[in-house]
Coordinates of C-alpha atoms in Angstrom, one line a residue:
Chain A
M104 CA -0.2 54.0 108.5
K105 CA -2.7 55.9 106.9
D106 CA -3.0 58.3 110.0
E107 CA 0.4 58.5 109.8
Y108 CA 0.9 59.2 106.7
L109 CA -1.5 62.5 107.0
K110 CA 0.0 63.8 109.9
K111 CA 2.7 64.8 108.0
S112 CA 3.3 68.4 106.4
L113 CA 1.7 69.2 102.9
G114 CA 5.0 69.2 100.8
Y115 CA 6.4 66.4 102.4
R116 CA 3.5 64.4 101.2
L117 CA 3.5 66.4 97.9
K118 CA 7.0 65.4 97.4
K119 CA 6.5 62.0 98.4
S120 CA 4.0 62.0 95.9
I121 CA 5.9 62.5 92.3
P122 CA 6.3 58.8 91.9
A123 CA 2.6 58.4 91.2
Y124 CA 2.0 61.3 89.9
L125 CA 5.0 60.0 86.9
F126 CA 2.3 57.0 87.2
I127 CA -0.7 58.5 86.0
A128 CA 0.9 61.9 84.4
P129 CA 0.4 60.1 81.1
L130 CA -3.1 59.5 81.9
I131 CA -4.1 62.7 83.1
I132 CA -2.0 64.6 80.4
L133 CA -4.1 62.1 77.9
I134 CA -7.7 63.4 78.7
S135 CA -7.2 66.7 79.8
V136 CA -6.3 67.1 76.6
F137 CA -8.5 64.6 74.1
S138 CA -11.5 64.2 76.6
Y139 CA -11.9 67.5 78.7
Y140 CA -11.1 69.9 76.5
P141 CA -13.4 68.7 73.4
A142 CA -16.2 68.3 76.1
V143 CA -15.3 72.2 77.3
S144 CA -15.0 73.5 73.9
G145 CA -18.5 72.1 72.6
I146 CA -20.8 73.6 75.1
F147 CA -18.3 77.0 75.1
H148 CA -18.9 76.6 71.0
S149 CA -22.7 76.5 71.4
F150 CA -22.6 79.8 71.5
F151 CA -20.6 80.4 68.7
D152 CA -21.4 80.9 65.3
W153 CA -18.6 77.8 64.7
R154 CA -17.4 77.6 60.6
Q155 CA -15.4 74.8 59.6
A156 CA -13.0 78.0 58.2
G157 CA -12.5 81.2 59.7
E158 CA -12.8 82.7 63.5
A159 CA -15.6 81.8 65.8
K160 CA -17.9 84.7 66.4
F161 CA -19.9 84.7 69.8
I162 CA -23.8 85.4 69.3
G163 CA -25.1 84.1 72.7
L164 CA -28.4 82.0 72.6
Q165 CA -28.7 82.4 68.6
N166 CA -27.6 78.2 68.1
Y167 CA -30.1 77.0 71.0
K168 CA -32.9 79.6 69.7
A169 CA -32.8 78.5 66.1
M170 CA -32.8 75.4 67.5
F171 CA -36.0 75.4 68.9
Q172 CA -37.2 77.5 65.7
D173 CA -35.8 75.0 63.1
P174 CA -38.4 72.6 61.6
I175 CA -36.2 69.4 61.0
F176 CA -35.1 69.6 64.5
L177 CA -38.4 69.7 66.4
N178 CA -39.3 66.9 64.4
S179 CA -36.8 65.0 65.3
I180 CA -37.4 64.6 68.7
P181 CA -41.1 62.6 68.2
V182 CA -39.0 60.3 65.3
M183 CA -36.5 59.7 67.9
A184 CA -39.3 59.0 70.4
K185 CA -41.0 56.7 67.8
L186 CA -38.0 54.6 66.8
M187 CA -36.4 54.6 70.6
L188 CA -38.6 53.3 72.9
P189 CA -40.2 50.2 70.9
R190 CA -36.4 49.1 70.2
L191 CA -35.8 49.9 74.1
L192 CA -38.2 47.6 75.2
I193 CA -38.3 44.9 72.8
S194 CA -34.0 44.8 73.7
I195 CA -34.9 44.6 77.3
I196 CA -37.7 41.7 77.1
C197 CA -36.8 39.9 74.0
P198 CA -33.7 38.4 75.5
L199 CA -35.2 38.2 78.8
I200 CA -37.9 35.5 77.0
M201 CA -34.7 33.8 75.5
A202 CA -32.8 33.5 78.3
E203 CA -35.9 32.2 80.6
M204 CA -36.5 29.4 78.0
L205 CA -32.5 28.8 77.4
F206 CA -32.6 28.5 81.8
H207 CA -35.2 26.2 81.7
I208 CA -33.9 23.3 79.1
R209 CA -32.7 20.5 81.1
S210 CA -29.7 19.1 79.3
K211 CA -26.7 21.5 80.4
R212 CA -24.7 20.2 77.1
L213 CA -27.4 22.0 74.4
Q214 CA -28.2 24.6 76.8
S215 CA -24.3 26.1 76.6
A216 CA -24.7 24.8 72.7
Y217 CA -27.6 27.5 72.6
R218 CA -25.6 30.2 74.7
M219 CA -22.5 30.2 72.4
W220 CA -25.1 30.2 69.5
C221 CA -26.5 33.4 70.7
L222 CA -23.0 34.8 70.8
L223 CA -22.1 33.6 66.7
P224 CA -23.5 36.7 65.1
M225 CA -20.9 39.0 67.5
V226 CA -18.1 37.4 64.8
A227 CA -19.2 39.1 62.2
P228 CA -17.9 43.1 62.4
S229 CA -21.1 45.3 63.7
I230 CA -21.7 47.1 60.2
V231 CA -22.2 43.7 58.5
G232 CA -24.7 42.9 61.0
I233 CA -26.8 46.4 59.5
L234 CA -25.8 46.1 56.3
V235 CA -27.1 42.8 55.7
W236 CA -30.4 44.3 56.1
R237 CA -30.8 46.2 53.5
Y238 CA -30.5 43.3 51.5
I239 CA -33.2 41.8 53.7
Y240 CA -35.6 44.7 53.1
D241 CA -35.0 44.8 49.3
P242 CA -37.7 46.4 47.6
S243 CA -37.9 43.9 44.5
G244 CA -35.9 41.1 45.4
G245 CA -35.0 40.4 49.6
L246 CA -35.7 38.5 52.1
A247 CA -38.6 40.6 53.4
V248 CA -40.8 41.0 49.9
S249 CA -40.2 36.7 48.9
L250 CA -41.6 36.2 52.2
L251 CA -45.0 38.3 51.6
R252 CA -45.1 37.0 48.4
A253 CA -44.6 33.2 49.5
F254 CA -47.7 33.5 52.0
G255 CA -49.4 35.5 49.5
I256 CA -49.5 38.9 51.4
I257 CA -48.7 40.7 48.3
G258 CA -49.2 39.7 44.9
A259 CA -45.7 38.1 42.7
N260 CA -44.8 41.1 41.2
Q261 CA -45.4 43.8 43.5
N262 CA -42.2 45.3 45.3
V263 CA -42.5 46.8 49.3
D264 CA -39.6 50.2 49.5
W265 CA -38.8 48.7 53.3
L266 CA -37.2 51.5 53.9
G267 CA -37.8 54.1 51.0
D268 CA -41.6 54.3 51.8
P269 CA -41.8 57.1 54.6
N270 CA -44.8 55.4 55.9
L271 CA -42.6 51.7 56.3
V272 CA -39.4 53.3 57.0
I273 CA -40.0 53.5 61.3
G274 CA -41.2 50.5 61.4
S275 CA -38.7 48.7 59.2
L276 CA -36.6 49.7 61.4
I277 CA -37.9 48.7 64.4
F278 CA -37.5 45.6 63.3
M279 CA -34.4 45.0 62.0
G280 CA -32.7 42.4 64.1
F281 CA -35.5 39.9 64.6
P282 CA -35.9 37.8 66.5
W283 CA -34.0 40.2 69.0
I284 CA -31.9 37.7 70.6
G285 CA -28.6 37.4 68.9
G286 CA -25.5 39.0 71.0
T287 CA -24.6 39.7 75.0
S288 CA -28.1 40.5 76.4
V289 CA -29.1 36.8 76.8
M290 CA -25.9 36.1 78.3
I291 CA -26.3 38.3 81.2
Y292 CA -29.5 37.4 81.6
L293 CA -28.9 34.1 81.8
S294 CA -25.9 34.2 84.2
G295 CA -27.9 36.1 86.8
L296 CA -30.6 33.4 86.4
L297 CA -27.8 30.9 86.6
G298 CA -27.3 32.0 89.5
I299 CA -30.6 32.4 92.0
S300 CA -29.3 30.1 94.7
N301 CA -31.5 26.3 93.6
E302 CA -32.8 26.4 96.8
I303 CA -35.1 29.1 96.2
I304 CA -36.4 27.3 93.2
E305 CA -36.8 24.2 94.8
A306 CA -38.2 24.9 97.7
S307 CA -41.1 27.1 95.3
M308 CA -41.3 24.3 93.3
L309 CA -42.6 22.1 95.9
D310 CA -45.0 24.5 96.9
G311 CA -46.5 23.7 93.7
A312 CA -45.5 27.3 92.3
S313 CA -46.2 26.6 88.6
T314 CA -43.1 27.8 85.7
M315 CA -44.8 31.1 85.3
R316 CA -45.3 32.1 89.1
C317 CA -42.0 30.7 89.8
I318 CA -40.9 33.3 86.8
F319 CA -42.4 36.5 87.7
S320 CA -42.2 36.5 91.7
I321 CA -38.6 34.8 91.8
H322 CA -37.3 35.4 88.5
L323 CA -37.7 39.0 87.9
P324 CA -37.2 40.3 91.5
L325 CA -33.4 38.7 92.0
I326 CA -32.7 40.1 88.0
T327 CA -33.8 43.8 88.4
G328 CA -30.2 44.5 88.2
Q329 CA -30.2 43.0 85.0
I330 CA -32.8 45.0 84.0
R331 CA -31.9 48.5 85.4
Y332 CA -28.7 48.4 83.9
F333 CA -30.4 47.7 79.6
L334 CA -32.7 50.3 80.7
I335 CA -30.0 53.0 81.3
F336 CA -27.7 51.9 79.1
G337 CA -30.7 51.8 76.5
V338 CA -31.7 54.8 76.9
I339 CA -28.2 56.5 77.3
N340 CA -27.2 54.7 73.7
A341 CA -30.8 55.1 72.1
L342 CA -30.2 59.0 72.5
Q343 CA -27.0 59.4 71.2
D344 CA -27.3 56.6 67.9
Y345 CA -28.0 57.2 64.5
S346 CA -26.0 53.8 63.3
F347 CA -29.1 53.2 61.0
Q348 CA -28.9 56.9 59.1
I349 CA -25.0 56.3 58.4
V350 CA -25.5 53.0 57.2
L351 CA -28.9 52.7 55.9
T352 CA -31.4 55.6 55.7
N353 CA -29.1 58.5 55.4
G354 CA -32.2 60.1 57.4
G355 CA -34.4 59.7 54.6
P356 CA -36.8 59.4 52.9
G357 CA -37.3 63.2 53.1
Y358 CA -36.4 64.0 56.9
S359 CA -38.2 60.9 58.6
T360 CA -35.9 59.3 60.1
Y361 CA -33.6 62.3 61.3
V362 CA -33.0 62.1 64.5
P363 CA -31.6 65.0 66.9
G364 CA -28.1 62.5 66.9
F365 CA -27.7 62.4 63.5
Y366 CA -28.9 65.7 62.8
M367 CA -26.1 67.2 64.2
Y368 CA -23.7 64.9 62.5
K369 CA -25.7 66.8 59.4
Q370 CA -25.0 69.8 60.1
A371 CA -21.5 69.8 61.6
F372 CA -20.1 67.4 58.1
T373 CA -22.6 68.1 55.7
Y374 CA -22.6 71.9 55.9
G375 CA -20.0 73.0 58.3
N376 CA -22.1 74.4 61.1
M377 CA -20.1 73.9 64.2
G378 CA -21.6 75.7 66.7
Y379 CA -25.2 74.6 65.7
A380 CA -23.5 71.2 66.0
S381 CA -22.6 71.9 69.9
A382 CA -25.3 73.2 70.3
I383 CA -27.6 70.7 69.4
G384 CA -24.7 67.9 70.9
T385 CA -24.7 70.1 74.2
I386 CA -28.6 69.5 74.3
L387 CA -28.5 65.9 74.2
F388 CA -25.7 66.1 76.3
L389 CA -28.0 67.7 78.8
V390 CA -30.4 65.6 78.3
I391 CA -28.1 62.3 78.8
F392 CA -26.4 63.8 81.7
G393 CA -30.0 65.1 83.9
F394 CA -30.9 61.1 83.2
T395 CA -28.0 59.1 84.7
V396 CA -28.4 61.5 87.7
L397 CA -31.8 60.4 88.0
T398 CA -31.2 57.1 87.7
M399 CA -28.6 57.4 90.2
K400 CA -30.8 59.7 92.7
L401 CA -33.3 56.5 92.9
K402 CA -30.8 53.6 93.2
K403 CA -29.6 55.3 95.8
S404 CA -32.7 56.1 97.6
Q405 CA -33.4 52.4 97.1
D406 CA -30.8 51.0 98.4
Chain B
M64 CA -42.6 12.3 83.7
K65 CA -43.5 11.7 80.0
K66 CA -45.2 15.1 80.4
K67 CA -41.8 16.8 81.4
A68 CA -40.0 15.0 78.1
I69 CA -42.6 16.2 75.8
S70 CA -42.2 19.7 77.0
Q71 CA -38.9 19.6 76.8
I72 CA -38.7 19.0 73.1
I73 CA -40.7 21.7 72.2
L74 CA -39.0 23.7 74.1
N75 CA -35.9 23.2 72.2
I76 CA -37.8 23.1 69.2
I77 CA -38.7 26.6 70.0
V78 CA -35.6 27.5 70.5
I79 CA -33.6 26.2 68.0
A80 CA -36.1 27.8 65.4
L81 CA -35.4 31.3 67.3
L82 CA -32.0 30.8 66.5
V83 CA -32.4 29.7 63.1
V84 CA -34.6 32.9 62.2
M85 CA -31.5 34.7 63.8
I86 CA -28.8 33.4 62.3
Y87 CA -30.3 32.9 59.0
P88 CA -29.2 36.9 57.4
L89 CA -25.9 36.2 58.4
A90 CA -25.7 32.3 56.6
M91 CA -27.8 34.2 53.4
T92 CA -24.5 36.3 53.2
L93 CA -22.2 33.3 54.4
W94 CA -23.2 30.7 51.7
G95 CA -23.7 34.1 48.8
A96 CA -20.2 34.3 49.4
F97 CA -19.5 31.5 47.3
K98 CA -22.2 31.6 44.7
N99 CA -21.7 32.4 41.3
S100 CA -23.2 36.1 40.4
F101 CA -24.9 35.1 37.5
T102 CA -27.3 32.5 39.1
Y103 CA -27.5 34.0 42.8
D104 CA -30.4 35.2 41.9
Q105 CA -32.1 31.9 41.5
T106 CA -30.5 30.4 44.3
K107 CA -29.6 32.7 47.0
W108 CA -32.0 31.5 49.8
Y109 CA -30.3 28.1 49.9
P110 CA -26.6 26.6 50.3
T111 CA -25.2 25.2 46.6
L112 CA -22.3 23.4 45.3
P113 CA -19.6 23.8 43.7
L114 CA -18.3 26.5 46.0
R115 CA -16.6 29.7 44.0
V116 CA -13.6 30.0 46.3
T117 CA -12.3 32.8 44.1
N118 CA -14.8 35.1 45.2
I119 CA -13.5 35.1 48.3
A120 CA -9.9 35.3 46.7
S121 CA -10.8 38.5 44.2
A122 CA -13.1 40.4 47.9
Y123 CA -9.6 39.7 49.8
K124 CA -7.6 41.4 47.2
S125 CA -10.0 44.5 47.5
I126 CA -10.3 44.9 51.3
K127 CA -6.8 43.8 52.2
H128 CA -5.8 47.0 53.0
Y129 CA -8.2 48.4 55.2
I130 CA -7.8 45.0 57.5
F131 CA -4.2 45.3 57.5
N132 CA -4.8 49.1 58.5
T133 CA -7.0 48.2 61.0
I134 CA -4.8 45.6 62.4
F135 CA -2.4 48.1 62.9
V136 CA -4.4 50.6 64.2
A137 CA -5.7 48.2 66.8
V138 CA -2.1 46.8 67.7
T139 CA -0.6 49.8 68.4
A140 CA -3.7 51.5 70.5
T141 CA -4.4 48.8 72.2
A142 CA -1.1 48.3 73.8
G143 CA -0.6 52.0 74.2
S144 CA -4.1 52.2 75.7
L145 CA -3.1 48.9 78.2
A146 CA 0.0 50.5 78.9
V147 CA -1.9 54.2 79.6
A148 CA -4.1 52.1 82.0
S149 CA -2.1 49.7 84.0
L150 CA 0.5 52.2 84.9
A151 CA -2.3 54.5 86.4
A152 CA -4.4 51.7 88.1
Y153 CA -1.5 50.9 89.8
A154 CA -1.0 54.2 91.2
F155 CA -4.7 54.1 92.1
A156 CA -4.7 51.0 93.7
R157 CA -1.5 51.4 95.6
M158 CA -0.2 54.4 96.1
E159 CA -0.4 57.1 98.5
F160 CA -0.4 60.7 96.5
V161 CA -2.2 63.9 97.5
G162 CA -4.9 64.5 95.9
K163 CA -6.0 61.3 94.8
N164 CA -9.7 60.6 95.5
F165 CA -10.0 63.6 93.7
L166 CA -8.3 63.0 90.3
Y167 CA -10.0 59.6 90.4
L168 CA -13.1 61.4 90.5
A169 CA -12.0 63.3 87.2
V170 CA -10.5 60.0 85.3
I171 CA -14.2 58.0 86.0
S172 CA -16.7 60.9 85.3
L173 CA -15.8 60.6 81.6
M174 CA -17.8 57.6 81.8
M175 CA -20.8 59.9 82.1
I176 CA -19.4 62.4 78.9
P177 CA -21.2 60.7 76.3
G178 CA -19.5 60.9 72.8
V179 CA -22.3 62.5 70.8
L180 CA -21.4 66.1 73.3
T181 CA -17.5 65.5 71.7
L182 CA -17.9 63.9 68.6
V183 CA -17.7 67.8 66.9
P184 CA -14.9 69.6 68.6
S185 CA -12.7 66.5 68.7
Y186 CA -13.1 66.6 65.2
V187 CA -12.0 70.1 65.3
L188 CA -8.7 69.5 68.3
Y189 CA -8.2 66.7 66.4
K190 CA -7.3 68.5 62.5
N191 CA -5.1 71.4 64.0
I192 CA -3.4 69.4 66.3
V193 CA -2.6 66.0 64.7
G194 CA -4.1 66.9 61.3
L195 CA -6.7 64.3 59.2
N196 CA -5.7 61.7 57.2
N197 CA -3.2 59.8 59.0
Y198 CA -2.9 57.1 61.1
L199 CA -2.4 59.0 64.6
V200 CA -5.9 60.0 64.2
L201 CA -7.6 56.8 64.3
I202 CA -4.8 55.5 67.2
L203 CA -5.1 58.5 69.6
P204 CA -8.4 58.7 70.4
T205 CA -8.5 55.0 71.9
V206 CA -5.2 55.8 73.3
A207 CA -6.5 58.7 75.2
G208 CA -10.0 57.6 75.7
G209 CA -9.6 53.8 76.1
P210 CA -8.4 53.9 79.2
V211 CA -11.5 55.1 81.6
F212 CA -12.8 51.9 81.8
G213 CA -9.6 50.1 82.3
V214 CA -8.4 52.1 84.8
F215 CA -11.7 51.5 86.6
L216 CA -11.6 47.9 86.0
L217 CA -7.6 47.4 86.8
R218 CA -7.9 49.4 89.6
S219 CA -10.3 46.8 91.7
F220 CA -8.1 43.9 90.4
Y221 CA -4.8 45.0 92.1
E222 CA -6.8 46.6 95.0
G223 CA -7.9 42.7 95.9
L224 CA -4.3 41.4 95.2
P225 CA -3.1 40.3 98.5
E226 CA -0.4 42.9 100.5
S227 CA 2.0 40.6 101.7
V228 CA 3.4 40.3 98.3
F229 CA 3.8 43.9 97.7
E230 CA 5.3 44.0 100.9
S231 CA 8.2 41.2 100.3
A232 CA 8.8 43.0 97.2
R233 CA 9.2 46.2 99.1
I234 CA 11.4 45.0 101.9
D235 CA 13.7 43.3 98.7
G236 CA 14.3 46.6 97.8
A237 CA 12.3 47.0 94.5
N238 CA 10.9 50.3 93.8
E239 CA 7.2 51.3 92.1
L240 CA 8.1 50.7 88.7
R241 CA 9.8 46.9 89.6
V242 CA 6.8 46.4 91.7
F243 CA 5.0 47.2 89.1
F244 CA 6.5 45.4 86.4
S245 CA 6.9 41.9 87.8
I246 CA 3.8 41.7 89.8
C247 CA 1.2 43.4 88.8
I248 CA 1.9 42.6 85.1
P249 CA 2.2 38.9 85.3
M250 CA -0.9 38.8 88.0
S251 CA -3.1 40.7 85.8
M252 CA -2.7 38.5 82.8
S253 CA -6.7 37.0 82.3
I254 CA -8.1 40.6 83.1
M255 CA -5.9 42.6 80.7
G256 CA -6.3 39.8 77.8
T257 CA -10.5 40.9 78.1
L258 CA -9.6 44.5 77.8
V259 CA -7.3 44.1 74.9
I260 CA -10.6 42.4 73.4
M261 CA -12.8 44.8 74.3
Q262 CA -10.5 47.4 72.3
I263 CA -9.7 45.4 69.3
M264 CA -13.6 44.5 69.0
S265 CA -14.0 47.9 69.3
I266 CA -11.5 49.3 66.8
W267 CA -12.6 46.7 64.3
N268 CA -16.3 47.6 64.7
E269 CA -15.8 51.4 64.7
Y270 CA -16.9 53.6 61.6
L271 CA -17.7 57.0 61.9
W272 CA -14.9 58.7 63.2
P273 CA -12.5 57.2 60.3
I274 CA -14.8 58.2 57.8
I275 CA -14.9 61.3 59.5
T276 CA -11.4 62.1 59.7
I277 CA -10.1 59.6 56.6
Q278 CA -10.6 60.7 53.1
D279 CA -8.0 58.7 51.9
D280 CA -9.4 55.2 51.1
R281 CA -5.9 53.7 51.9
L282 CA -5.6 54.8 55.1
L283 CA -9.2 53.4 55.9
T284 CA -10.1 50.7 58.7
I285 CA -12.0 47.8 58.1
S286 CA -15.7 49.0 58.8
A287 CA -15.8 52.3 57.3
G288 CA -13.7 51.1 54.6
L289 CA -16.8 48.1 53.8
L290 CA -19.3 50.9 54.7
Q291 CA -17.7 53.3 51.5
R292 CA -17.1 50.3 49.2
F293 CA -20.1 48.7 49.5
S294 CA -23.1 50.8 50.5
N295 CA -22.8 53.5 47.8
V296 CA -22.9 51.6 44.5
T297 CA -24.3 52.6 42.0
G298 CA -26.4 50.1 39.6
V299 CA -26.5 46.3 41.0
P300 CA -24.1 45.6 42.7
N301 CA -21.9 42.5 42.4
Y302 CA -23.7 40.3 46.0
P303 CA -21.3 37.6 45.9
I304 CA -18.5 39.7 45.9
T305 CA -20.1 41.6 48.6
F306 CA -20.6 39.3 51.2
S307 CA -17.2 37.6 50.2
A308 CA -15.9 40.8 51.7
Y309 CA -18.3 40.7 54.7
L310 CA -16.9 37.2 55.1
V311 CA -13.3 38.0 54.9
S312 CA -13.6 41.2 57.0
S313 CA -14.8 38.6 59.7
I314 CA -12.3 36.0 59.3
P315 CA -9.7 38.0 62.1
L316 CA -12.7 37.8 64.5
I317 CA -13.8 34.5 64.1
V318 CA -10.3 33.5 64.7
L319 CA -9.5 35.2 67.4
F320 CA -13.2 34.5 68.9
F321 CA -11.5 30.8 69.2
A322 CA -8.3 31.6 70.3
A323 CA -9.4 33.5 73.4
N324 CA -12.7 32.2 73.4
K325 CA -12.5 32.7 77.4
Y326 CA -11.4 36.4 77.2
Y327 CA -13.7 37.3 74.1
I328 CA -16.8 36.5 76.2
E329 CA -15.9 38.1 79.7
G330 CA -14.9 41.1 77.3
L331 CA -18.5 41.0 75.3
T332 CA -20.4 40.8 79.0
S333 CA -18.3 42.4 80.8
S334 CA -19.7 45.7 80.2
A335 CA -22.6 44.7 82.8
I336 CA -19.5 45.0 85.1
K337 CA -19.9 48.8 85.6
L338 CA -22.9 48.6 87.4

């Protein structure tokens, strides 16, 4: 039927296509105006002196030149790496360990109860999940300080400014979410593990393989799909995420938690430098795009 | 055998301990919401009686407009985005037209464009054509951007439906729109439910776009409202009231969680389908 259809003249096929075009018209119009246009506009205006008010003025590569001489921007890159790499590793490994533990729970009823428990934090708005850490890190009466006092690590009246001390703030942000098992990652790993056929596992048990052996040589190879997924989306999110900065630190103290995405936000919405912000956005886009293409290539060559 | 039983007990203890540590910060806000603000500081680590339910009432009073705004935005935006997505997905799955593959690729490629590139130009665009400080600037981005993943998910679902169902409807003289409404929509209720939950969750959790585009406190949605109202306070905040507000803001999500448990979990985990 398809071949027959392709044999007809283009005019005939276009005429036959009209109903389908009506079906997709709302989508195509909306994404052209509100998705493609901003993307093109962002790259285009990265070559302009573009302010909140007034005409945009073409300035060539000036924004990019300024960016790579801007100490705040240059400093934001290592800050991002220091925040992102540990958090990425944690977010991949900890839920996996938890999923392995849940997988080995013999009672199915307890197992599914624990799974639901893992999801429990998701019923609070995600911003609440970040805001509660403000109270945990309260310098004088927060949970973190109280625990250290209770164990005698610091004096009874000593305070710790977790988010206000430039030497501590990165560590404090990395630690947020401890023990990093809430949310969907555990579920995704666990459903991968439960999908492994029983025969494989039973056969290895009969061969006398230890639990650890079983995990490393059977489980891990069979859930590389999930691990790759967390890795790819973890990197893409980490490159553009600045929620901690918006909610908790405002980039501070000083510039010690500025990441490129947050600097872009500040340039655009605090200083009104839309052009400079677009240049930072374009660079981040290129990095993310390059990374995505690379991973897709790698995946193809593996398959 | 006994050794196995002991290792099971130890495993369960470790798991429970980790889960308790994980949930403790949220549990603290839960019982903190019912405390007297004068005695809060002495008893904040554990739950106490009596429960001061009046906290909830005063917190509700100060954030109820955020909640109603969010519900309004979530309902209209989700309905709009599902309508756009399902129509297009039907065409891509079940109709032949010139340029189909190219157009589908153009839609799906949008998943590769990160928000960080489009945030600033989108702000300028919306400011110029729909203006700031109105509901439309909150609703339109979801109607325009939300369908991309929806098209992806629904298309593969519609493609999987058996051709014979469609044939017989067409033989009966039903046009495409009729086929779409009488066959595709009823059969895809479950996957639509998943998409609905995903959209509602993302609107409930969004704060960056609202704090940029809305200055009028009366129009803010819940996450942005919580951020503006309770995070930049000077002096000692009233913790029980703050925590009550967190609790009130979670109630609609809790209701959703228990009412649509199955879709909820599928919605949460279906981001993994992308790969």
